Amino acid sequence: MKALKFGAVAALSIASLVSCTAPAKTITVYMSSSSNRNEASLSNQVFREVNSYRHDRNKKDLIIHSGLAGLAREHAQFLRLNRGKYGSRGSDANHHGFANRAMKAQYTMGFGRVAENVVCCKGGSGATFVRLWSQSPAHNDTMKGSYQYTGIGTVVDSDGMAFSVQLFANAKTMMMGSASRFGAF
């Protein structure tokens, strides 16, 4: 294992989170370089940490959906392969292609509303990612949103840069037919 250092403000900048804060002290996060095992472990950490965060705010736990996890992992891999090409100000975190992921979740998996949180930083843990998201109003609202399902994909590059994508979704609600809605008229 090797120690990777980063400041919360630097991580916020890397993650393209919109937040202005005073410089934070540097913390050391330990992370092994064994890729696939750590990627799955990080995704599981994110899942546990987000559900813990939701539980503390009286929100229901999310349920893992393998299809959403596959979409999230594909985007995390895309971010790794396209570092610095699509994000604002050269950042590595972005929602490029989100509309396509949302439509795929809606039309092939039967979901209704879909949202996404993305983070990237060197080193880190599920707790680090949740802390970064909680410091951004939009990402925080997504974590606390009234979603039922989630899928998380995490990819770690050879230099220790971790890319984590979490999709959130609701089951599609069925609309009543016209005859049912207007039967009373």
GROMACS .gro file of C-alpha atoms in nm:
model
  185
    1MET     CA    1   0.000   0.000   0.000
    2LYS     CA    2   0.115   0.352  -0.059
    3ALA     CA    3  -0.002   0.675   0.096
    4LEU     CA    4  -0.164   0.924  -0.136
    5LYS     CA    5  -0.216   1.282  -0.019
    6PHE     CA    6  -0.468   1.533  -0.132
    7GLY     CA    7  -0.652   1.832   0.009
    8ALA     CA    8  -1.029   1.845   0.015
    9VAL     CA    9  -1.024   2.169  -0.184
   10ALA     CA   10  -0.799   2.017  -0.448
   11ALA     CA   11  -1.024   1.713  -0.465
   12LEU     CA   12  -1.326   1.940  -0.505
   13SER     CA   13  -1.153   2.115  -0.791
   14ILE     CA   14  -1.067   1.782  -0.953
   15ALA     CA   15  -1.422   1.658  -0.907
   16SER     CA   16  -1.577   1.968  -1.067
   17LEU     CA   17  -1.796   2.018  -0.765
   18VAL     CA   18  -1.933   2.368  -0.738
   19SER     CA   19  -1.836   2.480  -0.393
   20CYS     CA   20  -1.626   2.760  -0.252
   21THR     CA   21  -1.462   2.675   0.077
   22ALA     CA   22  -1.155   2.772   0.273
   23PRO     CA   23  -0.850   2.551   0.220
   24ALA     CA   24  -0.873   2.230   0.416
   25LYS     CA   25  -0.584   2.049   0.579
   26THR     CA   26  -0.420   1.766   0.388
   27ILE     CA   27  -0.522   1.414   0.479
   28THR     CA   28  -0.352   1.086   0.400
   29VAL     CA   29  -0.556   0.804   0.250
   30TYR     CA   30  -0.414   0.453   0.209
   31MET     CA   31  -0.498   0.264  -0.103
   32SER     CA   32  -0.361  -0.054  -0.257
   33SER     CA   33  -0.279  -0.068  -0.626
   34SER     CA   34  -0.456  -0.403  -0.686
   35SER     CA   35  -0.711  -0.280  -0.938
   36ASN     CA   36  -1.025  -0.495  -0.976
   37ARG     CA   37  -1.048  -0.597  -0.610
   38ASN     CA   38  -1.008  -0.236  -0.497
   39GLU     CA   39  -1.256  -0.107  -0.755
   40ALA     CA   40  -1.526  -0.345  -0.631
   41SER     CA   41  -1.433  -0.264  -0.273
   42LEU     CA   42  -1.457   0.112  -0.340
   43SER     CA   43  -1.796   0.067  -0.506
   44ASN     CA   44  -1.917  -0.130  -0.203
   45GLN     CA   45  -1.782   0.139   0.028
   46VAL     CA   46  -1.969   0.407  -0.168
   47PHE     CA   47  -2.289   0.201  -0.145
   48ARG     CA   48  -2.255   0.157   0.233
   49GLU     CA   49  -2.155   0.520   0.293
   50VAL     CA   50  -2.437   0.666   0.083
   51ASN     CA   51  -2.694   0.444   0.256
   52SER     CA   52  -2.551   0.544   0.595
   53TYR     CA   53  -2.571   0.910   0.490
   54ARG     CA   54  -2.932   0.860   0.379
   55HIS     CA   55  -3.020   0.668   0.696
   56ASP     CA   56  -2.890   0.959   0.910
   57ARG     CA   57  -3.134   1.183   0.722
   58ASN     CA   58  -3.433   0.947   0.757
   59LYS     CA   59  -3.419   0.834   0.394
   60LYS     CA   60  -3.473   0.476   0.281
   61ASP     CA   61  -3.175   0.260   0.187
   62LEU     CA   62  -3.104   0.223  -0.183
   63ILE     CA   63  -3.115  -0.118  -0.352
   64ILE     CA   64  -2.829  -0.220  -0.581
   65HIS     CA   65  -2.933  -0.281  -0.942
   66SER     CA   66  -2.678  -0.464  -1.158
   67GLY     CA   67  -2.789  -0.293  -1.480
   68LEU     CA   68  -2.736   0.052  -1.329
   69ALA     CA   69  -2.401  -0.065  -1.191
   70GLY     CA   70  -2.296  -0.171  -1.541
   71LEU     CA   71  -2.385   0.171  -1.684
   72ALA     CA   72  -2.202   0.344  -1.399
   73ARG     CA   73  -1.892   0.129  -1.448
   74GLU     CA   74  -1.892   0.200  -1.824
   75HIS     CA   75  -1.893   0.574  -1.755
   76ALA     CA   76  -1.621   0.542  -1.490
   77GLN     CA   77  -1.409   0.357  -1.747
   78PHE     CA   78  -1.486   0.626  -2.006
   79LEU     CA   79  -1.366   0.891  -1.759
   80ARG     CA   80  -1.043   0.702  -1.701
   81LEU     CA   81  -0.977   0.663  -2.073
   82ASN     CA   82  -1.062   1.028  -2.151
   83ARG     CA   83  -0.898   1.209  -1.860
   84GLY     CA   84  -0.910   1.587  -1.904
   85LYS     CA   85  -1.089   1.583  -2.240
   86TYR     CA   86  -1.451   1.656  -2.149
   87GLY     CA   87  -1.478   1.814  -1.805
   88SER     CA   88  -1.504   2.182  -1.729
   89ARG     CA   89  -1.166   2.352  -1.693
   90GLY     CA   90  -0.988   2.027  -1.781
   91SER     CA   91  -1.133   1.836  -1.489
   92ASP     CA   92  -1.159   1.459  -1.509
   93ALA     CA   93  -1.512   1.436  -1.364
   94ASN     CA   94  -1.805   1.498  -1.595
   95HIS     CA   95  -2.153   1.379  -1.687
   96HIS     CA   96  -2.075   1.341  -2.058
   97GLY     CA   97  -2.336   1.107  -2.211
   98PHE     CA   98  -2.567   1.113  -1.908
   99ALA     CA   99  -2.880   1.154  -2.126
  100ASN     CA  100  -2.793   0.827  -2.303
  101ARG     CA  101  -2.735   0.643  -1.972
  102ALA     CA  102  -3.065   0.776  -1.838
  103MET     CA  103  -3.256   0.671  -2.152
  104LYS     CA  104  -3.097   0.326  -2.144
  105ALA     CA  105  -3.202   0.288  -1.779
  106GLN     CA  106  -3.553   0.408  -1.859
  107TYR     CA  107  -3.619   0.218  -2.179
  108THR     CA  108  -3.428  -0.107  -2.130
  109MET     CA  109  -3.452  -0.144  -1.751
  110GLY     CA  110  -3.791   0.016  -1.690
  111PHE     CA  111  -3.683   0.300  -1.462
  112GLY     CA  112  -3.849   0.640  -1.431
  113ARG     CA  113  -3.642   0.927  -1.296
  114VAL     CA  114  -3.262   0.883  -1.313
  115ALA     CA  115  -2.982   1.096  -1.163
  116GLU     CA  116  -2.605   1.067  -1.139
  117ASN     CA  117  -2.317   1.168  -0.913
  118VAL     CA  118  -1.958   1.155  -1.038
  119VAL     CA  119  -1.635   1.208  -0.847
  120CYS     CA  120  -1.267   1.157  -0.914
  121CYS     CA  121  -0.969   1.207  -0.689
  122LYS     CA  122  -0.636   1.047  -0.614
  123GLY     CA  123  -0.675   0.793  -0.340
  124GLY     CA  124  -0.989   0.819  -0.142
  125SER     CA  125  -1.254   0.595  -0.001
  126GLY     CA  126  -1.630   0.568  -0.012
  127ALA     CA  127  -1.642   0.806   0.285
  128THR     CA  128  -1.423   1.056   0.098
  129PHE     CA  129  -1.647   1.046  -0.209
  130VAL     CA  130  -1.964   1.092  -0.001
  131ARG     CA  131  -1.804   1.382   0.188
  132LEU     CA  132  -1.714   1.552  -0.142
  133TRP     CA  133  -2.065   1.501  -0.280
  134SER     CA  134  -2.220   1.628   0.044
  135GLN     CA  135  -2.030   1.957   0.002
  136SER     CA  136  -2.199   2.026  -0.332
  137PRO     CA  137  -2.568   2.124  -0.308
  138ALA     CA  138  -2.670   1.946  -0.632
  139HIS     CA  139  -2.479   1.625  -0.552
  140ASN     CA  140  -2.604   1.634  -0.194
  141ASP     CA  141  -2.965   1.669  -0.310
  142THR     CA  142  -2.917   1.366  -0.534
  143MET     CA  143  -2.782   1.155  -0.247
  144LYS     CA  144  -3.079   1.256  -0.030
  145GLY     CA  145  -3.333   1.224  -0.312
  146SER     CA  146  -3.631   0.993  -0.308
  147TYR     CA  147  -3.469   0.721  -0.516
  148GLN     CA  148  -3.511   0.346  -0.471
  149TYR     CA  149  -3.229   0.193  -0.677
  150THR     CA  150  -2.863   0.260  -0.739
  151GLY     CA  151  -2.570   0.132  -0.939
  152ILE     CA  152  -2.210   0.223  -0.866
  153GLY     CA  153  -1.904   0.184  -1.086
  154THR     CA  154  -1.552   0.266  -0.976
  155VAL     CA  155  -1.232   0.248  -1.180
  156VAL     CA  156  -0.883   0.320  -1.046
  157ASP     CA  157  -0.611   0.428  -1.289
  158SER     CA  158  -0.249   0.318  -1.257
  159ASP     CA  159  -0.153   0.645  -1.084
  160GLY     CA  160  -0.418   0.598  -0.813
  161MET     CA  161  -0.677   0.834  -0.963
  162ALA     CA  162  -1.016   0.689  -0.872
  163PHE     CA  163  -1.327   0.757  -1.083
  164SER     CA  164  -1.659   0.673  -0.919
  165VAL     CA  165  -2.001   0.707  -1.078
  166GLN     CA  166  -2.326   0.648  -0.891
  167LEU     CA  167  -2.657   0.629  -1.075
  168PHE     CA  168  -2.983   0.673  -0.883
  169ALA     CA  169  -3.324   0.566  -1.018
  170ASN     CA  170  -3.689   0.516  -0.935
  171ALA     CA  171  -3.922   0.249  -1.061
  172LYS     CA  172  -4.140   0.378  -1.340
  173THR     CA  173  -4.484   0.478  -1.217
  174MET     CA  174  -4.776   0.369  -1.430
  175MET     CA  175  -5.006   0.645  -1.547
  176MET     CA  176  -5.377   0.582  -1.548
  177GLY     CA  177  -5.541   0.553  -1.887
  178SER     CA  178  -5.755   0.839  -2.016
  179ALA     CA  179  -6.080   0.659  -1.936
  180SER     CA  180  -5.975   0.616  -1.573
  181ARG     CA  181  -5.856   0.974  -1.534
  182PHE     CA  182  -6.160   1.133  -1.694
  183GLY     CA  183  -6.425   0.876  -1.598
  184ALA     CA  184  -6.580   1.112  -1.345
  185PHE     CA  185  -6.651   1.384  -1.604
   0.00000   0.00000   0.00000
